Tab-separated table of C-alpha atoms and ligand atoms in Angstrom:
chain	number	residue	atom	x	y	z
A	210	MET	CA	-175.938	-109.714	130.414
A	211	CYS	CA	-177.599	-109.307	127.049
A	212	SER	CA	-180.245	-106.652	127.066
A	213	LEU	CA	-182.986	-105.846	124.658
A	214	PRO	CA	-183.789	-102.214	123.804
A	215	ARG	CA	-186.349	-100.883	126.236
A	216	PRO	CA	-189.683	-100.082	124.583
A	217	ALA	CA	-189.716	-96.648	126.180
A	218	MET	CA	-186.317	-95.785	124.763
A	219	MET	CA	-187.354	-96.998	121.330
A	220	GLY	CA	-190.326	-94.644	121.436
A	221	PHE	CA	-188.167	-91.816	122.664
A	222	ASN	CA	-185.552	-92.205	119.906
A	223	CYS	CA	-188.254	-92.487	117.289
A	224	MET	CA	-189.898	-89.285	118.461
A	225	SER	CA	-186.664	-87.306	118.559
A	226	SER	CA	-185.751	-88.330	114.998
A	227	ARG	CA	-189.255	-87.367	113.853
A	228	VAL	CA	-188.787	-83.881	115.368
A	229	HIS	CA	-185.410	-83.585	113.674
A	230	LEU	CA	-186.889	-84.566	110.286
A	231	LEU	CA	-189.736	-82.089	110.719
A	232	GLY	CA	-187.220	-79.276	111.388
A	233	VAL	CA	-185.261	-80.137	108.253
A	234	HIS	CA	-188.452	-80.115	106.170
A	235	ILE	CA	-189.542	-76.721	107.516
A	236	TYR	CA	-186.160	-75.101	106.815
A	237	THR	CA	-186.096	-76.554	103.320
A	238	ALA	CA	-189.612	-75.233	102.681
A	239	CYS	CA	-188.709	-71.730	103.978
A	240	PHE	CA	-185.631	-71.439	101.808
A	241	ALA	CA	-187.481	-72.732	98.761
A	242	TYR	CA	-190.149	-70.054	99.383
A	243	ILE	CA	-187.532	-67.268	99.674
A	244	GLN	CA	-185.626	-68.442	96.610
A	245	THR	CA	-188.886	-68.313	94.602
A	246	ARG	CA	-189.604	-64.765	95.880
A	247	LYS	CA	-186.054	-63.624	95.092
A	248	ALA	CA	-186.240	-65.072	91.627
A	249	ARG	CA	-189.552	-63.328	91.062
A	250	SER	CA	-188.515	-59.941	92.462
A	251	GLY	CA	-184.941	-60.075	90.955
A	252	ALA	CA	-186.322	-58.944	87.600
A	253	GLU	CA	-188.149	-55.962	89.117
A	254	ARG	CA	-185.401	-54.778	91.561
A	255	PRO	CA	-182.274	-52.822	90.492
A	256	SER	CA	-178.989	-54.613	91.163
A	257	GLY	CA	-177.179	-53.679	94.409
A	258	ALA	CA	-180.437	-53.294	96.392
A	259	THR	CA	-180.725	-55.674	99.398
A	260	SER	CA	-182.309	-58.973	98.435
A	261	TRP	CA	-183.838	-59.685	101.977
A	262	SER	CA	-187.170	-57.986	102.613
A	263	ARG	CA	-188.671	-57.802	106.151
A	264	LEU	CA	-191.138	-60.518	105.144
A	265	ASP	CA	-188.269	-62.780	104.055
A	266	LEU	CA	-186.487	-62.248	107.366
A	267	GLY	CA	-189.705	-62.936	109.241
A	268	VAL	CA	-190.185	-66.189	107.389
A	269	VAL	CA	-186.577	-67.287	107.953
A	270	ILE	CA	-186.466	-66.456	111.682
A	271	LEU	CA	-189.999	-66.653	113.064
A	272	VAL	CA	-191.437	-69.712	111.366
A	273	PRO	CA	-188.591	-72.133	112.202
A	274	THR	CA	-188.358	-70.726	115.756
A	275	CYS	CA	-192.065	-71.375	116.342
A	276	VAL	CA	-191.831	-74.848	114.835
A	277	LEU	CA	-188.783	-75.620	116.915
A	278	PHE	CA	-190.571	-74.449	120.080
A	279	VAL	CA	-193.659	-76.562	119.385
A	280	SER	CA	-191.483	-79.563	118.541
A	281	ILE	CA	-189.555	-79.259	121.802
A	282	LEU	CA	-192.859	-79.105	123.705
A	283	LEU	CA	-194.083	-82.206	121.892
A	284	TRP	CA	-190.824	-83.986	122.550
A	285	VAL	CA	-190.839	-83.228	126.288
A	286	HIS	CA	-194.491	-84.292	126.524
A	287	THR	CA	-193.803	-87.590	124.773
A	288	LEU	CA	-190.757	-88.256	126.921
A	289	HIS	CA	-192.797	-87.662	130.083
A	290	ARG	CA	-195.565	-90.007	128.926
A	291	GLN	CA	-193.105	-92.746	128.054
A	292	CYS	CA	-191.516	-92.506	131.505
A	293	CYS	CA	-194.912	-92.718	133.217
A	294	VAL	CA	-195.962	-95.726	131.177
A	295	TYR	CA	-192.733	-97.473	132.056
A	296	ARG	CA	-192.992	-96.650	135.727
A	297	THR	CA	-196.504	-98.023	136.218
A	298	PRO	CA	-196.839	-101.380	134.561
A	299	ASN	CA	-200.370	-102.677	134.521
A	300	ARG	CA	-201.842	-106.125	134.310
A	301	ASN	CA	-201.984	-106.046	130.507
A	302	ASP	CA	-198.323	-105.125	130.250
A	303	MET	CA	-197.465	-108.073	132.415
A	304	GLU	CA	-199.658	-110.501	130.515
A	305	GLU	CA	-198.048	-109.359	127.299
A	306	SER	CA	-194.541	-109.758	128.595
A	307	LEU	CA	-195.274	-113.207	129.982
A	308	ASP	CA	-196.994	-114.250	126.764
A	309	ASP	CA	-193.785	-113.275	125.084
A	310	GLN	CA	-192.040	-115.871	127.240
A	311	ARG	CA	-189.766	-113.072	128.333
A	312	LEU	CA	-189.211	-112.400	131.948
A	313	MET	CA	-188.552	-109.417	134.069
A	314	SER	CA	-185.398	-110.030	135.973
A	315	PRO	CA	-183.574	-107.661	138.285
A	316	ASP	CA	-179.988	-108.177	139.280
A	317	ILE	CA	-179.923	-111.211	141.563
A	318	SER	CA	-177.766	-109.341	144.046
A	319	THR	CA	-180.593	-106.970	144.919
A	320	THR	CA	-182.424	-107.763	148.121
A	321	GLY	CA	-186.074	-107.533	149.011
A	322	SER	CA	-188.959	-107.668	146.650
A	323	GLY	CA	-190.931	-105.568	144.181
A	324	SER	CA	-190.636	-105.129	140.480
A	325	GLY	CA	-188.618	-101.923	139.933
A	326	LEU	CA	-189.378	-102.342	136.251
A	327	PRO	CA	-187.116	-99.622	134.768
A	328	LEU	CA	-184.086	-101.560	136.027
A	329	LEU	CA	-185.209	-104.869	134.709
A	330	ILE	CA	-183.670	-106.635	131.797
A	331	GLN	CA	-185.825	-108.801	129.596
A	332	ARG	CA	-184.582	-112.250	128.877
A	333	THR	CA	-185.659	-115.821	128.974
A	334	ILE	CA	-184.305	-117.179	132.192
A	335	ALA	CA	-185.761	-120.647	132.544
A	336	SER	CA	-183.330	-122.013	129.976
A	337	THR	CA	-180.341	-120.640	131.894
A	338	ILE	CA	-181.279	-122.013	135.334
A	339	ILE	CA	-180.081	-125.498	136.182
A	340	LEU	CA	-182.331	-127.198	138.725
A	341	GLN	CA	-180.261	-128.894	141.439
A	342	GLU	CA	-182.581	-130.507	144.025
A	343	SER	CA	-186.189	-130.479	145.145
A	344	ILE	CA	-186.418	-128.708	148.516
A	345	GLY	CA	-190.108	-128.821	149.307
A	346	LYS	CA	-193.672	-129.269	148.185
A	347	GLY	CA	-196.637	-127.080	148.988
A	348	ARG	CA	-200.257	-126.747	147.960
A	349	PHE	CA	-199.215	-125.126	144.693
A	350	GLY	CA	-196.348	-127.047	143.173
A	351	GLU	CA	-192.832	-127.908	144.119
A	352	VAL	CA	-189.866	-125.752	145.166
A	353	TRP	CA	-186.386	-126.423	143.759
A	354	ARG	CA	-182.960	-125.037	144.432
A	355	GLY	CA	-181.486	-123.949	141.115
A	356	LYS	CA	-178.269	-122.352	139.880
A	357	TRP	CA	-178.353	-119.175	137.874
A	358	ARG	CA	-175.037	-117.636	136.828
A	359	GLY	CA	-173.300	-119.444	139.686
A	360	GLU	CA	-175.751	-118.316	142.365
A	361	ASP	CA	-178.440	-120.252	144.170
A	362	VAL	CA	-182.053	-119.354	143.400
A	363	ALA	CA	-185.329	-120.897	144.539
A	364	VAL	CA	-187.684	-121.997	141.761
A	365	LYS	CA	-191.306	-122.623	142.628
A	366	ILE	CA	-192.803	-124.679	139.810
A	367	PHE	CA	-196.568	-124.512	139.310
A	368	SER	CA	-198.408	-126.742	136.893
A	369	SER	CA	-200.444	-124.969	134.222
A	370	ARG	CA	-203.550	-126.127	136.153
A	371	ASP	CA	-202.528	-123.668	138.898
A	372	GLU	CA	-201.912	-120.843	136.452
A	373	LYS	CA	-204.146	-118.460	138.391
A	374	SER	CA	-202.167	-118.944	141.622
A	375	TRP	CA	-198.884	-118.433	139.778
A	376	PHE	CA	-200.156	-115.349	138.013
A	377	ARG	CA	-201.526	-113.855	141.209
A	378	GLU	CA	-198.319	-114.435	143.158
A	379	VAL	CA	-196.205	-112.921	140.368
A	380	GLU	CA	-198.581	-109.985	140.143
A	381	ILE	CA	-198.250	-109.258	143.868
A	382	TYR	CA	-194.450	-109.574	143.772
A	383	GLN	CA	-194.417	-107.090	140.882
A	384	THR	CA	-196.249	-104.486	142.972
A	385	ILE	CA	-194.374	-101.267	142.698
A	386	MET	CA	-192.309	-100.359	145.802
A	387	LEU	CA	-192.760	-103.777	147.383
A	388	ARG	CA	-189.039	-104.447	147.727
A	389	HIS	CA	-188.061	-104.729	151.376
A	390	GLU	CA	-185.379	-106.590	153.300
A	391	ASN	CA	-188.071	-108.623	155.075
A	392	ILE	CA	-190.100	-109.597	152.012
A	393	LEU	CA	-188.817	-112.474	149.857
A	394	GLY	CA	-186.809	-111.068	146.928
A	395	PHE	CA	-188.524	-111.798	143.640
A	396	VAL	CA	-186.207	-112.560	140.726
A	397	ALA	CA	-188.313	-113.593	137.752
A	398	ALA	CA	-191.371	-115.296	136.350
A	399	ASP	CA	-191.282	-117.483	133.304
A	400	ASN	CA	-193.051	-120.338	131.572
A	401	LYS	CA	-191.257	-123.351	130.266
A	402	ASP	CA	-192.405	-126.100	127.977
A	403	ASN	CA	-190.857	-129.382	129.097
A	404	GLY	CA	-192.164	-131.312	126.077
A	405	SER	CA	-195.404	-132.639	127.510
A	406	TRP	CA	-196.726	-129.760	129.615
A	407	THR	CA	-196.061	-126.136	130.458
A	408	GLN	CA	-194.412	-125.373	133.760
A	409	LEU	CA	-194.888	-121.987	135.332
A	410	TRP	CA	-191.825	-120.781	137.196
A	411	LEU	CA	-191.543	-118.270	139.965
A	412	VAL	CA	-187.892	-117.582	140.695
A	413	SER	CA	-186.893	-115.965	143.988
A	414	GLU	CA	-183.898	-115.562	146.238
A	415	TYR	CA	-182.821	-118.771	147.906
A	416	HIS	CA	-182.477	-119.009	151.680
A	417	GLU	CA	-180.610	-122.115	152.770
A	418	HIS	CA	-182.210	-122.286	156.239
A	419	GLY	CA	-185.573	-122.820	154.562
A	420	SER	CA	-188.798	-121.873	156.305
A	421	MET	CA	-189.089	-120.631	159.872
A	422	PHE	CA	-190.983	-123.866	160.558
A	423	ASP	CA	-187.919	-125.886	159.387
A	424	TYR	CA	-185.556	-123.593	161.303
A	425	LEU	CA	-187.400	-123.742	164.637
A	426	ASN	CA	-187.714	-127.508	164.351
A	427	ARG	CA	-183.954	-127.722	163.968
A	428	TYR	CA	-182.639	-124.989	166.275
A	429	THR	CA	-183.376	-123.194	169.521
A	430	VAL	CA	-182.926	-119.407	169.531
A	431	SER	CA	-181.193	-117.059	171.964
A	432	VAL	CA	-183.094	-114.017	173.288
A	433	GLU	CA	-181.286	-111.880	170.698
A	434	GLY	CA	-182.109	-114.414	167.974
A	435	MET	CA	-185.771	-114.362	168.980
A	436	VAL	CA	-185.852	-110.567	168.912
A	437	VAL	CA	-184.215	-110.445	165.461
A	438	LEU	CA	-186.752	-112.924	164.062
A	439	ALA	CA	-189.702	-111.146	165.691
A	440	VAL	CA	-188.627	-107.641	164.605
A	441	SER	CA	-187.963	-108.752	161.042
A	442	VAL	CA	-191.322	-110.501	160.577
A	443	ALA	CA	-193.143	-107.521	162.131
A	444	SER	CA	-191.160	-105.141	159.846
A	445	GLY	CA	-192.020	-107.166	156.749
A	446	LEU	CA	-195.693	-107.232	157.692
A	447	ALA	CA	-195.700	-103.520	158.576
A	448	HIS	CA	-194.276	-102.798	155.119
A	449	LEU	CA	-196.881	-104.989	153.419
A	450	HIS	CA	-199.732	-103.378	155.389
A	451	MET	CA	-198.553	-99.814	154.837
A	452	GLU	CA	-200.032	-97.804	152.012
A	453	ILE	CA	-197.676	-95.251	150.476
A	454	ILE	CA	-199.559	-92.565	148.600
A	455	GLY	CA	-198.102	-90.841	145.539
A	456	SER	CA	-196.744	-91.769	142.129
A	457	GLN	CA	-193.924	-93.732	143.773
A	458	GLY	CA	-196.241	-95.259	146.372
A	459	LYS	CA	-197.564	-98.724	147.078
A	460	PRO	CA	-201.008	-100.056	147.944
A	461	ALA	CA	-201.734	-101.580	151.343
A	462	ILE	CA	-201.393	-105.363	151.117
A	463	ALA	CA	-202.822	-107.995	153.458
A	464	HIS	CA	-201.083	-111.403	153.345
A	465	ARG	CA	-203.937	-113.703	154.427
A	466	ASP	CA	-201.754	-116.804	154.847
A	467	LEU	CA	-199.137	-115.813	157.385
A	468	LYS	CA	-197.580	-118.829	159.136
A	469	SER	CA	-194.139	-120.184	159.997
A	470	LYS	CA	-194.037	-122.232	156.753
A	471	ASN	CA	-194.500	-119.062	154.704
A	472	ILE	CA	-191.623	-117.211	156.366
A	473	LEU	CA	-188.019	-117.954	155.395
A	474	VAL	CA	-184.938	-117.510	157.565
A	475	LYS	CA	-181.920	-115.724	156.110
A	476	LYS	CA	-178.276	-116.565	156.816
A	477	ASN	CA	-178.006	-113.617	159.232
A	478	GLY	CA	-180.885	-114.945	161.367
A	479	SER	CA	-183.476	-112.420	160.199
A	480	ALA	CA	-186.616	-113.427	158.309
A	481	VAL	CA	-188.478	-112.671	155.095
A	482	ILE	CA	-192.182	-113.083	154.417
A	483	ALA	CA	-192.959	-115.275	151.396
A	484	ASP	CA	-195.945	-116.863	149.613
A	485	LEU	CA	-197.925	-113.824	148.587
A	486	GLY	CA	-200.317	-115.803	146.393
A	487	LEU	CA	-203.389	-115.115	148.544
A	488	ALA	CA	-202.617	-111.488	149.290
A	489	VAL	CA	-205.055	-108.659	148.513
A	490	LYS	CA	-204.175	-105.057	147.656
A	491	HIS	CA	-206.097	-102.003	148.702
A	492	ASP	CA	-206.110	-98.498	147.257
A	493	SER	CA	-207.606	-96.050	149.758
A	494	LEU	CA	-208.064	-93.216	147.227
A	495	ILE	CA	-210.623	-95.196	145.275
A	496	ASN	CA	-211.434	-97.449	148.243
A	497	THR	CA	-211.081	-100.663	146.258
A	498	THR	CA	-209.618	-104.055	146.995
A	499	ASP	CA	-208.126	-105.567	143.852
A	500	ILE	CA	-209.837	-108.967	143.848
A	501	PRO	CA	-213.211	-110.060	145.139
A	502	SER	CA	-211.871	-112.108	148.012
A	503	ASN	CA	-213.395	-115.407	148.944
A	504	HIS	CA	-214.132	-115.697	152.629
A	505	ARG	CA	-212.070	-118.509	154.078
A	506	VAL	CA	-208.665	-118.623	152.472
A	507	GLY	CA	-205.385	-119.434	154.143
A	508	THR	CA	-204.430	-122.162	156.592
A	509	LYS	CA	-207.173	-123.179	159.057
A	510	ARG	CA	-204.852	-123.462	162.061
A	511	TYR	CA	-203.791	-119.824	161.655
A	512	MET	CA	-207.219	-118.339	160.855
A	513	ALA	CA	-208.487	-115.527	163.056
A	514	PRO	CA	-211.775	-116.185	164.925
A	515	GLU	CA	-213.720	-113.812	162.655
A	516	VAL	CA	-212.427	-115.687	159.571
A	517	LEU	CA	-213.324	-119.060	161.090
A	518	ASP	CA	-216.893	-118.092	161.998
A	519	ASP	CA	-217.277	-115.917	158.892
A	520	THR	CA	-218.172	-112.718	160.750
A	521	ILE	CA	-215.272	-110.756	159.199
A	522	ASN	CA	-216.309	-107.482	157.631
A	523	MET	CA	-215.037	-107.893	154.090
A	524	ASN	CA	-215.982	-104.345	153.149
A	525	ASN	CA	-213.355	-102.914	155.444
A	526	PHE	CA	-209.762	-103.572	154.381
A	527	GLU	CA	-208.585	-103.093	157.982
A	528	SER	CA	-210.265	-106.443	158.752
A	529	PHE	CA	-207.738	-108.314	156.586
A	530	LYS	CA	-204.832	-106.583	158.312
A	531	GLN	CA	-206.295	-107.428	161.731
A	532	ALA	CA	-206.638	-111.085	160.724
A	533	ASP	CA	-202.916	-111.071	159.713
A	534	ILE	CA	-202.022	-109.720	163.168
A	535	TYR	CA	-203.780	-112.640	164.848
A	536	SER	CA	-201.643	-115.045	162.724
A	537	LEU	CA	-198.505	-113.032	163.501
A	538	GLY	CA	-199.208	-113.549	167.232
A	539	LEU	CA	-199.220	-117.321	166.644
A	540	VAL	CA	-195.906	-117.133	164.755
A	541	LEU	CA	-194.339	-115.132	167.621
A	542	TRP	CA	-195.533	-117.824	170.030
A	543	GLU	CA	-193.793	-120.526	167.923
A	544	VAL	CA	-190.536	-118.532	168.040
A	545	ALA	CA	-190.695	-117.643	171.754
A	546	ARG	CA	-191.157	-121.272	172.800
A	547	ARG	CA	-187.731	-122.057	171.328
A	548	CYS	CA	-186.019	-119.430	173.470
A	549	PRO	CA	-184.520	-120.843	176.682
A	550	VAL	CA	-185.563	-119.434	180.085
A	551	THR	CA	-183.089	-120.343	182.839
A	552	GLY	CA	-181.637	-122.921	180.480
A	553	ILE	CA	-184.964	-124.636	179.749
A	554	TYR	CA	-186.838	-124.365	176.475
A	555	GLU	CA	-189.872	-126.029	174.945
A	556	ASP	CA	-189.761	-128.382	171.981
A	557	TYR	CA	-191.077	-127.062	168.692
A	558	GLN	CA	-194.861	-127.236	168.298
A	559	LEU	CA	-197.448	-125.781	165.960
A	560	PRO	CA	-200.018	-123.432	167.541
A	561	TYR	CA	-202.980	-125.335	169.101
A	562	TYR	CA	-200.990	-128.602	168.838
A	563	ASP	CA	-202.499	-129.697	172.143
A	564	MET	CA	-206.086	-128.666	171.337
A	565	VAL	CA	-206.866	-129.802	167.767
A	566	PRO	CA	-206.001	-132.815	165.566
A	567	SER	CA	-202.999	-132.711	163.215
A	568	ASP	CA	-204.978	-131.644	160.149
A	569	PRO	CA	-207.785	-129.680	161.788
A	570	SER	CA	-211.054	-128.907	160.035
A	571	VAL	CA	-212.705	-125.496	160.230
A	572	GLU	CA	-215.163	-126.991	162.732
A	573	ASP	CA	-212.293	-128.207	164.961
A	574	MET	CA	-210.793	-124.721	164.940
A	575	VAL	CA	-214.129	-122.928	165.487
A	576	LYS	CA	-214.822	-125.064	168.569
A	577	VAL	CA	-211.496	-124.140	170.181
A	578	VAL	CA	-210.886	-120.564	168.977
A	579	CYS	CA	-214.434	-119.128	168.695
A	580	ASP	CA	-216.595	-121.166	171.070
A	581	GLN	CA	-214.174	-121.969	173.901
A	582	LYS	CA	-212.110	-118.839	173.169
A	583	LEU	CA	-208.899	-120.719	173.876
A	584	ARG	CA	-205.477	-119.474	172.807
A	585	PRO	CA	-201.986	-121.045	172.927
A	586	THR	CA	-200.596	-121.297	176.456
A	587	ILE	CA	-198.174	-118.622	177.602
A	588	PRO	CA	-195.869	-120.357	180.122
A	589	ASN	CA	-195.499	-118.740	183.576
A	590	GLN	CA	-191.719	-118.860	183.416
A	591	TRP	CA	-191.785	-116.275	180.605
A	592	GLN	CA	-192.438	-113.694	183.334
A	593	SER	CA	-188.906	-114.164	184.612
A	594	CYS	CA	-187.337	-112.967	181.341
A	595	GLU	CA	-188.072	-109.371	180.265
A	596	ALA	CA	-187.966	-110.121	176.515
A	597	LEU	CA	-190.283	-113.117	176.856
A	598	ARG	CA	-192.608	-111.190	179.186
A	599	VAL	CA	-192.959	-108.482	176.492
A	600	MET	CA	-193.445	-111.118	173.798
A	601	GLY	CA	-196.196	-112.805	175.847
A	602	LYS	CA	-197.988	-109.481	176.311
A	603	ILE	CA	-197.782	-108.752	172.573
A	604	MET	CA	-199.231	-112.171	171.725
A	605	ARG	CA	-202.244	-111.629	173.986
A	606	GLU	CA	-202.836	-108.295	172.264
A	607	CYS	CA	-202.715	-109.996	168.869
A	608	TRP	CA	-205.296	-112.579	169.862
A	609	TYR	CA	-208.206	-110.443	171.029
A	610	THR	CA	-211.559	-111.656	169.752
A	611	ASN	CA	-212.317	-108.007	169.076
A	612	ALA	CA	-210.159	-107.578	165.954
A	613	ALA	CA	-210.131	-103.775	166.160
A	614	ALA	CA	-208.438	-103.949	169.594
A	615	ARG	CA	-205.406	-105.848	168.235
A	616	LEU	CA	-202.004	-104.213	167.877
A	617	THR	CA	-200.736	-103.033	164.503
A	618	ALA	CA	-197.654	-104.529	162.856
A	619	LEU	CA	-195.855	-101.202	163.222
A	620	ARG	CA	-196.615	-101.093	166.976
A	621	ILE	CA	-195.296	-104.649	167.403
A	622	LYS	CA	-192.148	-103.814	165.458
A	623	LYS	CA	-191.484	-100.783	167.680
A	624	THR	CA	-192.202	-102.581	170.964
A	625	VAL	CA	-189.987	-105.557	170.137
A	626	SER	CA	-187.215	-103.245	168.879
A	627	GLN	CA	-187.288	-101.509	172.268
A	628	VAL	CA	-186.606	-104.859	173.943
A	629	THR	CA	-183.287	-104.854	172.065
A	630	ILE	CA	-182.512	-101.375	173.352
A	631	ILE	CA	-183.286	-102.427	176.945
A	632	MET	CA	-181.053	-105.487	176.505
A	633	ASP	CA	-178.267	-103.263	175.134
A	634	VAL	CA	-178.539	-100.891	178.096
A	635	LYS	CA	-178.428	-103.797	180.580
A	636	ASP	CA	-175.354	-105.222	178.797
B	34	ATP	N1	-186.935	-119.037	148.590
B	34	ATP	C1	-186.773	-120.182	149.251
B	34	ATP	N2	-185.544	-120.514	149.732
B	34	ATP	C2	-185.376	-121.682	150.394
B	34	ATP	N3	-186.346	-122.574	150.631
B	34	ATP	C3	-187.574	-122.315	150.179
B	34	ATP	C4	-187.859	-121.097	149.465
B	34	ATP	N4	-189.173	-121.089	149.139
B	34	ATP	C5	-189.683	-122.242	149.631
B	34	ATP	N5	-188.744	-122.986	150.252
B	34	ATP	C6	-188.905	-124.309	150.892
B	34	ATP	O1	-189.871	-125.039	150.163
B	34	ATP	C7	-190.923	-125.462	151.014
B	34	ATP	C8	-192.226	-125.496	150.230
B	34	ATP	O2	-192.688	-124.180	150.017
B	34	ATP	P1	-194.173	-123.904	149.561
B	34	ATP	O3	-194.402	-122.474	149.721
B	34	ATP	O4	-194.393	-124.489	148.228
B	34	ATP	O5	-195.052	-124.742	150.541
B	34	ATP	P2	-195.355	-124.541	152.083
B	34	ATP	O6	-195.155	-123.116	152.469
B	34	ATP	O7	-194.541	-125.536	152.858
B	34	ATP	O8	-196.860	-124.915	152.191
B	34	ATP	P3	-198.102	-124.071	151.645
B	34	ATP	O9	-198.459	-124.633	150.334
B	34	ATP	O10	-199.142	-124.296	152.673
B	34	ATP	O11	-197.683	-122.630	151.545
B	34	ATP	C9	-190.913	-124.471	152.164
B	34	ATP	O12	-191.485	-125.015	153.315
B	34	ATP	C10	-189.431	-124.197	152.315
B	34	ATP	O13	-188.841	-125.186	153.113
B	35	MG	MG1	-195.767	-121.686	151.433
């Protein structure tokens, strides 16, 4: 792969050669000074007497040593600054690099998401991807399967009209330390002029099973399969929600559009969370959320009651995480229905399929979720299967009207993982 010199390294090399040059100049100056003194004193001093006075020695040893010391300090300081700048890319850096029509692309074989900028190689990728087939359409553009160096990649193409959505999604994927096995692996962002308009590309790992919605429509799942899906989605969400403090940390992130269409199923039956375009980041040290969030974003069917009736406390970041947990409960319900109990399983359905019309309005959802306080039905037969009984209990605890009483993603991950352990012991 062709790689361009990294800006940080260019700065580093430049600085080190400047230090070297400075040293050469100082030595030259010192010797010139001593030669002048010798020439001057040669006439006064008898031959055979030593030509190096204490002052001369001082000049030769002390001055260059001091200069060398200061230079090394300067060098180390510059090196440290360059590393820091490279480790924490900011919005301007990203805008610049995208303006350049360069992209940040990690090795495609890496899994998970997050920018990991020091490892990235700049190159224009759009021209080297060959689009193969359109695999889906969403609110923001179309998704294609493409080939890049013999491997499949997914390319989400936004029109320049949706530039803000593209930029936001790329920005979230570039969040430092975001990479995780249950978050869609980001590959690159690029813009491409197709002659008449500019396409904005978001390249990610390709998962041939498609979304969890597609997968559950097509297949039923075993108890083990259900547990793997549930644990992986809860793990991905727990990672998003978790704030890691420190220079190598990550902000807390709330997804705000969690649903089975925004989760993809990997070959091994586990899942990754995708579509981070509506996500918000939170930094607890300065207690700020990175964008002023509009109230009702996301997909109406999956909106928590406090989002639907607009009573959510936007000043508390925990509220966004709690709203995600409500949506996660609905996703778990979709999965659990496809798991057979005594050989019988339900057909695939969206949450509230039997209570609201196919494209429900906010009012439709408010009536059911807030006013009537209804939730998806948990079938009685789930009580006869330990894993499904636990799943049903978790769902109820995700759907409380009181958002603060809901489980956390980490708690759900741990509880569902324990179901696996119990199953193992029984086996
Ligand atoms: N990385 C991927 N690998 C494989 N298939 C993908 C990938 N990303 C998206 N898809 C497929 O493309 C479809 C469209 O995705 P997109 O995110 O644009 O819309 P959506 O999730 O269906 O709807 P929405 O706009 O509400 O998010 C998905 O449903 C999925 O089937
Ligand atoms: Mg989507």
